[in-house]
Short mmCIF file of N, CA and C in Angstrom, two decimals:
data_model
loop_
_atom_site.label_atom_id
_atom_site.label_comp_id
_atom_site.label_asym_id
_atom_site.label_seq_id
_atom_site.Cartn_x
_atom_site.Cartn_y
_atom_site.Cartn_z
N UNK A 829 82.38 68.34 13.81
CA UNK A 829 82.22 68.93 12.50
C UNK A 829 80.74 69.23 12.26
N UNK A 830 80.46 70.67 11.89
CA UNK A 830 78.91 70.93 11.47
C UNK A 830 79.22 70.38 9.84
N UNK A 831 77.82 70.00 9.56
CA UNK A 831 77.43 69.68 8.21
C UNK A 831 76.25 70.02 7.88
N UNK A 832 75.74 71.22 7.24
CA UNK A 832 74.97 71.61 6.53
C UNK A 832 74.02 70.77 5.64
N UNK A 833 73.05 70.49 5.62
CA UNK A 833 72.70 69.41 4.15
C UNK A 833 72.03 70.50 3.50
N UNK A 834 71.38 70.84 3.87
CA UNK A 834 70.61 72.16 2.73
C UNK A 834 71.02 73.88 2.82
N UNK A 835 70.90 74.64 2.29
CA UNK A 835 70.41 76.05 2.54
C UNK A 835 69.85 76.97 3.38
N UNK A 836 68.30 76.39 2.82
CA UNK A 836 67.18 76.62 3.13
C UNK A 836 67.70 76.58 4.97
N UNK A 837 68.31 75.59 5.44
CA UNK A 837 68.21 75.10 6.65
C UNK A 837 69.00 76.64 7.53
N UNK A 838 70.08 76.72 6.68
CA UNK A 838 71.54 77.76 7.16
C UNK A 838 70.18 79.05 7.12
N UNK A 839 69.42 79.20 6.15
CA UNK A 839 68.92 80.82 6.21
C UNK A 839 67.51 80.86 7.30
N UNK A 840 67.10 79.39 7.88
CA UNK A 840 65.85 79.76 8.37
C UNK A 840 66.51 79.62 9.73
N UNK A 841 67.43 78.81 10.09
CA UNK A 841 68.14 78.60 11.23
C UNK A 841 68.84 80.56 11.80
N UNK A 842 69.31 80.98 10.83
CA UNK A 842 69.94 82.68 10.90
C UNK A 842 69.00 83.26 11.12
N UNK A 843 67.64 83.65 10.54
CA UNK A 843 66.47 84.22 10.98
C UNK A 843 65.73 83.53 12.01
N UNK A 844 65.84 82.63 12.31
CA UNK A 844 65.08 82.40 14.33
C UNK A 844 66.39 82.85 15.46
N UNK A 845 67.41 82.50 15.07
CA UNK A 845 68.58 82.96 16.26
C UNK A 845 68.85 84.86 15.88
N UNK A 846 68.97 85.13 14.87
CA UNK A 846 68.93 86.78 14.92
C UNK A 846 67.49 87.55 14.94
N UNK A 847 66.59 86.91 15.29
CA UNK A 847 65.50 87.60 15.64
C UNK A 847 64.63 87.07 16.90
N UNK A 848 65.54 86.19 17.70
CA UNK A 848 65.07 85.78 18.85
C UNK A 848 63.59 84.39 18.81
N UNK A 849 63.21 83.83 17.80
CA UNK A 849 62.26 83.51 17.58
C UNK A 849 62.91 81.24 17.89
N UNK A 850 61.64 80.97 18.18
CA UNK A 850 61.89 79.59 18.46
C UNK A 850 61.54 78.96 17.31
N UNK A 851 62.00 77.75 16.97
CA UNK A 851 61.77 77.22 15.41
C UNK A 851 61.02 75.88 16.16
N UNK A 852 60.02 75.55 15.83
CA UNK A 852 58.66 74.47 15.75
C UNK A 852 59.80 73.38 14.11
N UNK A 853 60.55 72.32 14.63
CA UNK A 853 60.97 71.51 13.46
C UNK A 853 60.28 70.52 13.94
N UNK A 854 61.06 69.74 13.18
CA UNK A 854 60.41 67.55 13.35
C UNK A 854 61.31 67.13 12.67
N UNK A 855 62.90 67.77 12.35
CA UNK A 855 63.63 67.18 11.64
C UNK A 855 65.02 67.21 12.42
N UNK A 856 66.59 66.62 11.35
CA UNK A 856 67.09 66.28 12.83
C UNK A 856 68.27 67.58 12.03
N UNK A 857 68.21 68.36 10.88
CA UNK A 857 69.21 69.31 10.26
C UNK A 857 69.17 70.39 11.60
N UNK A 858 68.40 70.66 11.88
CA UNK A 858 68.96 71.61 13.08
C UNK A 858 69.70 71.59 14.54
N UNK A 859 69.75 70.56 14.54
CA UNK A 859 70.79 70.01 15.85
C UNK A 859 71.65 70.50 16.04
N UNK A 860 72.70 70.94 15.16
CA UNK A 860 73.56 71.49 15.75
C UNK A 860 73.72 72.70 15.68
N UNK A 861 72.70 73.84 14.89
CA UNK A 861 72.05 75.07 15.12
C UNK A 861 71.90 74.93 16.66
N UNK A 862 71.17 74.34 17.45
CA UNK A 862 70.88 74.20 18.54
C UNK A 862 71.97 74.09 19.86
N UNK A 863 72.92 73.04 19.23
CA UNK A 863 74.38 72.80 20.11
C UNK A 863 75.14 74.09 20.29
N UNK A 864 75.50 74.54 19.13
CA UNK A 864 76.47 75.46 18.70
C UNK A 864 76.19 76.73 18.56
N UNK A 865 75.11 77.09 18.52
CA UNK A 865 74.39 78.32 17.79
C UNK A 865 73.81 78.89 18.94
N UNK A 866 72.91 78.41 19.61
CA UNK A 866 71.64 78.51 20.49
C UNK A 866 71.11 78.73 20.34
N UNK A 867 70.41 78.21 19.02
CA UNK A 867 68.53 77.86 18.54
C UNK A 867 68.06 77.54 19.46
N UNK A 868 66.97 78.12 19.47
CA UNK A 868 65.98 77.60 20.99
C UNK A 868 64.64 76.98 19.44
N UNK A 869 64.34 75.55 20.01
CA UNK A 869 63.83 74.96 19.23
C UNK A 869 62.70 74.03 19.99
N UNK A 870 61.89 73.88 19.56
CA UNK A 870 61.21 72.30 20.20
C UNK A 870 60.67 71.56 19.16
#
């Protein structure tokens, strides 16, 4: 099950995967952007 906790997370996570861009986090809401999605993240 994905679980969302914020917004913010769903719209910045949509703009790095539809514009090819890697997201610089330190938090753990994008994980499964990453699993499921294929956020390229570090």
């Amino acid at each position: 099950m994905m679980l969302v906790r914020k917004t913010i997370d769903v719209i910045i996570g949509t703009f790095c995967i539809e514009s090819g861009r890697e997201l610089l986090r330190n938090d753990r809401d994008f994980q499964h952007f990453e699993g499921r999605l294929s956020l390229r993240s570090r």
